[in-house]
Amino acid sequence: MEQSNTNQLVKTLQWLWMCVFILLVGGIIIWISHLIYAAWWLGDVPSASIGISLVAMPIFVVLLSVVLYVFWGLAVRGRGQ
Amino acid sequence: MALWGMVIDLDRCTGCQACVMACKAENNVPAVGVDQAKRGRIISWMQVLTESDEQNPENKMRFVPRPCLQCDDPPCTKVCPVYATYRNPEGIVGQIYGRCIGCRFCMAACPYNAKYFNWYTYQKEKPGQNPDVSLRPKGVVEKCTFCHHRLQKARAQALAENRQFDPREYVPACAESCPAQAIVFGDLSDPGSEVARLAQSPRAFKLLEELGTKPKVIYLTEGEGGG
Amino acid sequence: MVETGDVHEEILFRPIEQTGRGFYWTVAVLSVFILWGVVAYVTQYYWGLGVTGLNEPVSWGFYVTNFVFFIGISHAGTLISAILRLSKAEWRRPITRMAEVITVMVIFIGAGQILIDLGQPDRMLNVLRWGRYQSPLLWDATSISAYMSASLTYLYLPMIPDIAILRDRPGGKRKLLYSVLALGWTGTEQQHRVLNRAIAVMGVLVIPIAVSVHSVVSFVFSMTLQPMWHSTIFGPYFVVGAIFSGIAGLIVAMIVFRKAYGLEYYLKPIHFRYLGQLLLIMSLFWFYFTFSEYLTGYYGAEPEEMKVFWSKFDGTFAVFFWGMVLCNLVIPLACLARLAQHTVVKVLAASISVIVGMWLERFIIVVPSLSSPRLPFPPTTYWPTWVECGETAGSFALFALFYVLFTKFFPIISIWEIREGREVGIKEVEERVLSYLPGEVEGQS
């Protein structure tokens, strides 16, 4: 009984851990988009924002995907066989 | 749309620094004190640089009043991370004290060193200050604004009196105070203005022109080419 | 599939399970320096940046130097960990964890330096709300965020099997922490495949991010028009310098923890020998870039650039400039030319020298260009105050503290990778070498 309680706690914390990471990296992606919008709205060299985000966004997206892939592969699908 | 610019005749400048004092009084530029001045922290939006003459180094000095040159391609605005310094459509490079985070990148980027930093809270409210110009807190950058508040005031005045705004009503403190009338100010885009005419003079040159900053303060060299 | 490991492995668990007096003394000493740094910063926050030695025109000094320096050290992790992993170099196994930890910890310290340098730090969120991507500082913010998240991930993923080992230790503490972080690792085939794939992708991803980070830091200088800053060589120059200082930092950390935790069984002279050789190569590389930079400036003889050049060569900054050359080229060459004997001592001496030399190099880049403005201003000097020295000391101490605290929670040497090296590595290498030797290729006549 106690074992499954701890297991439940561990699982919840792991999901929480993943959510924190998603919020962090997702937040950065949203921030970059906000800066593109601000530059376009102010007419302040939007090309710089678009250029940088073309490089930066894919990196963050790949990073997010890798971490989610590991989380899925280890904690969700491949759990303790 | 006006393009505000300035012509400074080096043949007329006597190095009296009336422009420096007028600017400080007009813009509430703080006096930082002797200790701070010794440490190299004087704030002087208009500064008179001295250069010894190349042919005659012992005897001749050249005085170069250097306000912010209000470049048309300003290196400072490019590097500001928060849009605290920007070039407005009339050519004046402004500074938003409330936005500035004090990273001093613009100071590092300006080739004319026209930007100054408030290393301490140098300025507190005192009687006798110009109410049209805000006081700067510590940790922000400030610089010459071509007395932009005077432009706003003149425009507001014209609006209140229901008439057209005359560009000749707007003169920065330095131009107004120069006893030798070495500083001429006006609208560079108006071909009939004094400043536009002088800017075309064969004696005209720009400081560090080769850097491509396109400054709007144009200097007239002494004599007919180096006299 | 739980392995018991041999008796030597116990030494890798000791820092986590036992805390000796040495640890408390270390923390006490570090705390003194951190306290100095905190007092320095509080003073600066209250009074303003005037408490530093900065002035007009030298408006950037120690803080920006430290920023570039610490971000440079962070390249330790990427080079050793990612490149050696990708090139399947087996000697990396005991080193990768230490390198990755340096990267993660020092990035926070480095990014913090810029925040300390701000005149209005309570407005730092303005960068998020009104950031302008035309400014190199925003490129910095983006690439450092990318590097922070990527290197954190690249540290965490290979740690998962080790965390699982800690979780399964009989009578171990912090079970909950390890259970959560281990993400249900049990070492199955499928889990290994997932993890290895992810680590491989991260290894490839982290390298261009690392290159971009220090290039972008260099762009803060090279995108301005200042003499001896506006140089196209800065991007590669800074990256080479970063890798150089990073390896030196890694070697020092390795030697310190080898002594403190008794890791001689794992960190053998051969590892230091290889790292020493890498350090030597980077020293020559660094010198090549420095030489090109200064020769170009000298040959072109542009008057404003020459003012800065001579101030470095035999002017105000000559001591720092030649000290830099001594520390970055002469001493490493002398120490690292023959590494067969006294390897560890020589490599340690060279690394400490390089760390000092690379800090001097950052200083020599930042301050002299600002000291000699183009227009005829009266000359000024820059002297750091106790605030800047305290902040520097506090930053080093804080980094060391973070590092030491990490070793108290997680093993500083990757246990599962060492085991993997023993079980799988030797065979793999043998097969690889056989494939290089002349012989019939399958599927061809």
Short mmCIF file of N, CA and C in Angstrom, two decimals, chain A residues 5-76:
data_model
loop_
_atom_site.label_atom_id
_atom_site.label_comp_id
_atom_site.label_asym_id
_atom_site.label_seq_id
_atom_site.Cartn_x
_atom_site.Cartn_y
_atom_site.Cartn_z
N ASN A 5 1.69 4.22 -2.86
CA ASN A 5 1.56 5.65 -2.55
C ASN A 5 2.80 6.41 -2.97
N THR A 6 3.97 5.82 -2.59
CA THR A 6 5.23 6.47 -2.99
C THR A 6 5.34 6.51 -4.50
N ASN A 7 4.97 5.39 -5.13
CA ASN A 7 5.02 5.34 -6.60
C ASN A 7 4.19 6.44 -7.22
N GLN A 8 2.99 6.65 -6.65
CA GLN A 8 2.09 7.68 -7.17
C GLN A 8 2.74 9.05 -7.02
N LEU A 9 3.32 9.27 -5.82
CA LEU A 9 3.99 10.56 -5.57
C LEU A 9 5.12 10.77 -6.56
N VAL A 10 5.91 9.69 -6.76
CA VAL A 10 7.04 9.81 -7.68
C VAL A 10 6.55 10.15 -9.08
N LYS A 11 5.49 9.46 -9.51
CA LYS A 11 4.97 9.72 -10.86
C LYS A 11 4.49 11.16 -10.99
N THR A 12 3.76 11.64 -9.97
CA THR A 12 3.26 13.02 -10.03
C THR A 12 4.40 14.01 -10.12
N LEU A 13 5.42 13.77 -9.27
CA LEU A 13 6.56 14.70 -9.29
C LEU A 13 7.28 14.67 -10.63
N GLN A 14 7.34 13.48 -11.24
CA GLN A 14 8.00 13.41 -12.54
C GLN A 14 7.24 14.20 -13.60
N TRP A 15 5.91 14.07 -13.58
CA TRP A 15 5.11 14.86 -14.52
C TRP A 15 5.31 16.35 -14.26
N LEU A 16 5.38 16.71 -12.99
CA LEU A 16 5.59 18.11 -12.60
C LEU A 16 6.94 18.61 -13.13
N TRP A 17 7.93 17.77 -12.97
CA TRP A 17 9.29 18.06 -13.43
C TRP A 17 9.28 18.33 -14.93
N MET A 18 8.56 17.51 -15.68
CA MET A 18 8.46 17.70 -17.12
C MET A 18 7.72 18.98 -17.44
N CYS A 19 6.64 19.26 -16.67
CA CYS A 19 5.87 20.48 -16.94
C CYS A 19 6.73 21.72 -16.74
N VAL A 20 7.57 21.71 -15.70
CA VAL A 20 8.46 22.85 -15.46
C VAL A 20 9.34 23.07 -16.68
N PHE A 21 9.90 21.97 -17.18
CA PHE A 21 10.79 22.09 -18.33
C PHE A 21 10.05 22.60 -19.56
N ILE A 22 8.84 22.06 -19.77
CA ILE A 22 8.07 22.50 -20.94
C ILE A 22 7.75 23.98 -20.81
N LEU A 23 7.37 24.41 -19.58
CA LEU A 23 7.08 25.82 -19.38
C LEU A 23 8.28 26.69 -19.69
N LEU A 24 9.45 26.22 -19.24
CA LEU A 24 10.67 26.99 -19.45
C LEU A 24 10.96 27.16 -20.93
N VAL A 25 11.09 26.03 -21.62
CA VAL A 25 11.47 26.10 -23.03
C VAL A 25 10.34 26.69 -23.87
N GLY A 26 9.09 26.30 -23.53
CA GLY A 26 7.95 26.88 -24.22
C GLY A 26 7.90 28.38 -24.02
N GLY A 27 8.21 28.80 -22.79
CA GLY A 27 8.22 30.22 -22.48
C GLY A 27 9.22 30.98 -23.35
N ILE A 28 10.40 30.37 -23.53
CA ILE A 28 11.41 31.03 -24.36
C ILE A 28 10.91 31.15 -25.80
N ILE A 29 10.27 30.10 -26.31
CA ILE A 29 9.76 30.15 -27.68
C ILE A 29 8.71 31.25 -27.81
N ILE A 30 7.83 31.35 -26.81
CA ILE A 30 6.80 32.39 -26.86
C ILE A 30 7.45 33.77 -26.79
N TRP A 31 8.48 33.90 -25.95
CA TRP A 31 9.18 35.17 -25.81
C TRP A 31 9.76 35.63 -27.15
N ILE A 32 10.40 34.69 -27.86
CA ILE A 32 11.00 35.05 -29.14
C ILE A 32 9.92 35.52 -30.11
N SER A 33 8.78 34.81 -30.12
CA SER A 33 7.69 35.25 -31.02
C SER A 33 7.20 36.64 -30.63
N HIS A 34 7.13 36.90 -29.30
CA HIS A 34 6.69 38.23 -28.85
C HIS A 34 7.63 39.31 -29.35
N LEU A 35 8.94 39.01 -29.35
CA LEU A 35 9.90 40.01 -29.81
C LEU A 35 9.76 40.26 -31.31
N ILE A 36 9.44 39.20 -32.07
CA ILE A 36 9.21 39.40 -33.51
C ILE A 36 8.02 40.32 -33.70
N TYR A 37 6.95 40.05 -32.92
CA TYR A 37 5.75 40.87 -33.06
C TYR A 37 6.04 42.32 -32.70
N ALA A 38 6.78 42.52 -31.57
CA ALA A 38 7.09 43.88 -31.13
C ALA A 38 7.90 44.62 -32.19
N ALA A 39 8.87 43.95 -32.78
CA ALA A 39 9.70 44.60 -33.80
C ALA A 39 8.87 44.96 -35.02
N TRP A 40 7.96 44.07 -35.40
CA TRP A 40 7.11 44.36 -36.56
C TRP A 40 6.20 45.54 -36.25
N TRP A 41 5.63 45.55 -35.02
CA TRP A 41 4.67 46.60 -34.64
C TRP A 41 5.35 47.96 -34.57
N LEU A 42 6.60 47.98 -34.09
CA LEU A 42 7.32 49.24 -33.98
C LEU A 42 8.04 49.62 -35.27
N GLY A 43 8.07 48.68 -36.22
CA GLY A 43 8.81 48.94 -37.45
C GLY A 43 10.31 49.04 -37.19
N ASP A 44 10.79 48.28 -36.25
CA ASP A 44 12.17 48.41 -35.81
C ASP A 44 12.98 47.20 -36.23
N VAL A 45 13.45 47.24 -37.46
CA VAL A 45 14.26 46.16 -38.04
C VAL A 45 13.66 44.77 -37.77
N PRO A 46 12.44 44.52 -38.25
CA PRO A 46 11.86 43.19 -38.01
C PRO A 46 12.68 42.07 -38.65
N SER A 47 13.45 42.40 -39.69
CA SER A 47 14.24 41.36 -40.35
C SER A 47 15.22 40.72 -39.39
N ALA A 48 15.77 41.51 -38.46
CA ALA A 48 16.71 40.94 -37.50
C ALA A 48 16.01 39.90 -36.64
N SER A 49 14.80 40.25 -36.16
CA SER A 49 14.05 39.32 -35.30
C SER A 49 13.72 38.05 -36.05
N ILE A 50 13.26 38.21 -37.29
CA ILE A 50 12.85 37.03 -38.05
C ILE A 50 14.07 36.17 -38.34
N GLY A 51 15.17 36.81 -38.71
CA GLY A 51 16.39 36.06 -39.00
C GLY A 51 16.86 35.24 -37.81
N ILE A 52 16.92 35.89 -36.65
CA ILE A 52 17.40 35.19 -35.46
C ILE A 52 16.45 34.06 -35.08
N SER A 53 15.16 34.34 -35.14
CA SER A 53 14.21 33.32 -34.69
C SER A 53 14.22 32.12 -35.63
N LEU A 54 14.54 32.33 -36.92
CA LEU A 54 14.63 31.21 -37.84
C LEU A 54 15.69 30.22 -37.39
N VAL A 55 16.72 30.73 -36.72
CA VAL A 55 17.78 29.85 -36.22
C VAL A 55 17.45 29.35 -34.82
N ALA A 56 16.96 30.28 -33.98
CA ALA A 56 16.80 29.94 -32.56
C ALA A 56 15.62 29.02 -32.30
N MET A 57 14.48 29.31 -32.92
CA MET A 57 13.28 28.52 -32.63
C MET A 57 13.46 27.02 -32.90
N PRO A 58 13.99 26.63 -34.07
CA PRO A 58 14.17 25.19 -34.30
C PRO A 58 15.01 24.52 -33.21
N ILE A 59 16.02 25.25 -32.73
CA ILE A 59 16.87 24.67 -31.70
C ILE A 59 16.05 24.37 -30.45
N PHE A 60 15.24 25.33 -30.03
CA PHE A 60 14.44 25.10 -28.82
C PHE A 60 13.41 24.02 -29.05
N VAL A 61 12.84 23.99 -30.26
CA VAL A 61 11.84 22.97 -30.55
C VAL A 61 12.48 21.58 -30.51
N VAL A 62 13.68 21.44 -31.11
CA VAL A 62 14.36 20.14 -31.08
C VAL A 62 14.67 19.75 -29.63
N LEU A 63 15.14 20.72 -28.85
CA LEU A 63 15.47 20.45 -27.45
C LEU A 63 14.24 19.92 -26.70
N LEU A 64 13.13 20.63 -26.88
CA LEU A 64 11.90 20.22 -26.23
C LEU A 64 11.51 18.81 -26.65
N SER A 65 11.62 18.54 -27.96
CA SER A 65 11.23 17.22 -28.46
C SER A 65 12.10 16.13 -27.86
N VAL A 66 13.42 16.38 -27.79
CA VAL A 66 14.31 15.35 -27.25
C VAL A 66 13.93 15.01 -25.82
N VAL A 67 13.70 16.06 -25.01
CA VAL A 67 13.40 15.80 -23.60
C VAL A 67 12.06 15.08 -23.46
N LEU A 68 11.08 15.51 -24.24
CA LEU A 68 9.78 14.83 -24.16
C LEU A 68 9.91 13.37 -24.62
N TYR A 69 10.72 13.15 -25.65
CA TYR A 69 10.95 11.79 -26.15
C TYR A 69 11.53 10.91 -25.05
N VAL A 70 12.55 11.46 -24.34
CA VAL A 70 13.16 10.68 -23.27
C VAL A 70 12.15 10.41 -22.16
N PHE A 71 11.41 11.44 -21.80
CA PHE A 71 10.42 11.27 -20.74
C PHE A 71 9.40 10.19 -21.13
N TRP A 72 8.94 10.27 -22.36
CA TRP A 72 7.97 9.30 -22.83
C TRP A 72 8.57 7.90 -22.83
N GLY A 73 9.76 7.81 -23.43
CA GLY A 73 10.39 6.50 -23.59
C GLY A 73 10.74 5.84 -22.26
N LEU A 74 11.15 6.64 -21.27
CA LEU A 74 11.59 6.04 -20.01
C LEU A 74 10.46 5.96 -19.00
N ALA A 75 9.85 7.10 -18.73
CA ALA A 75 8.94 7.17 -17.58
C ALA A 75 7.54 6.69 -17.91
N VAL A 76 7.13 6.86 -19.15
CA VAL A 76 5.73 6.53 -19.44
C VAL A 76 5.61 5.15 -20.07
#
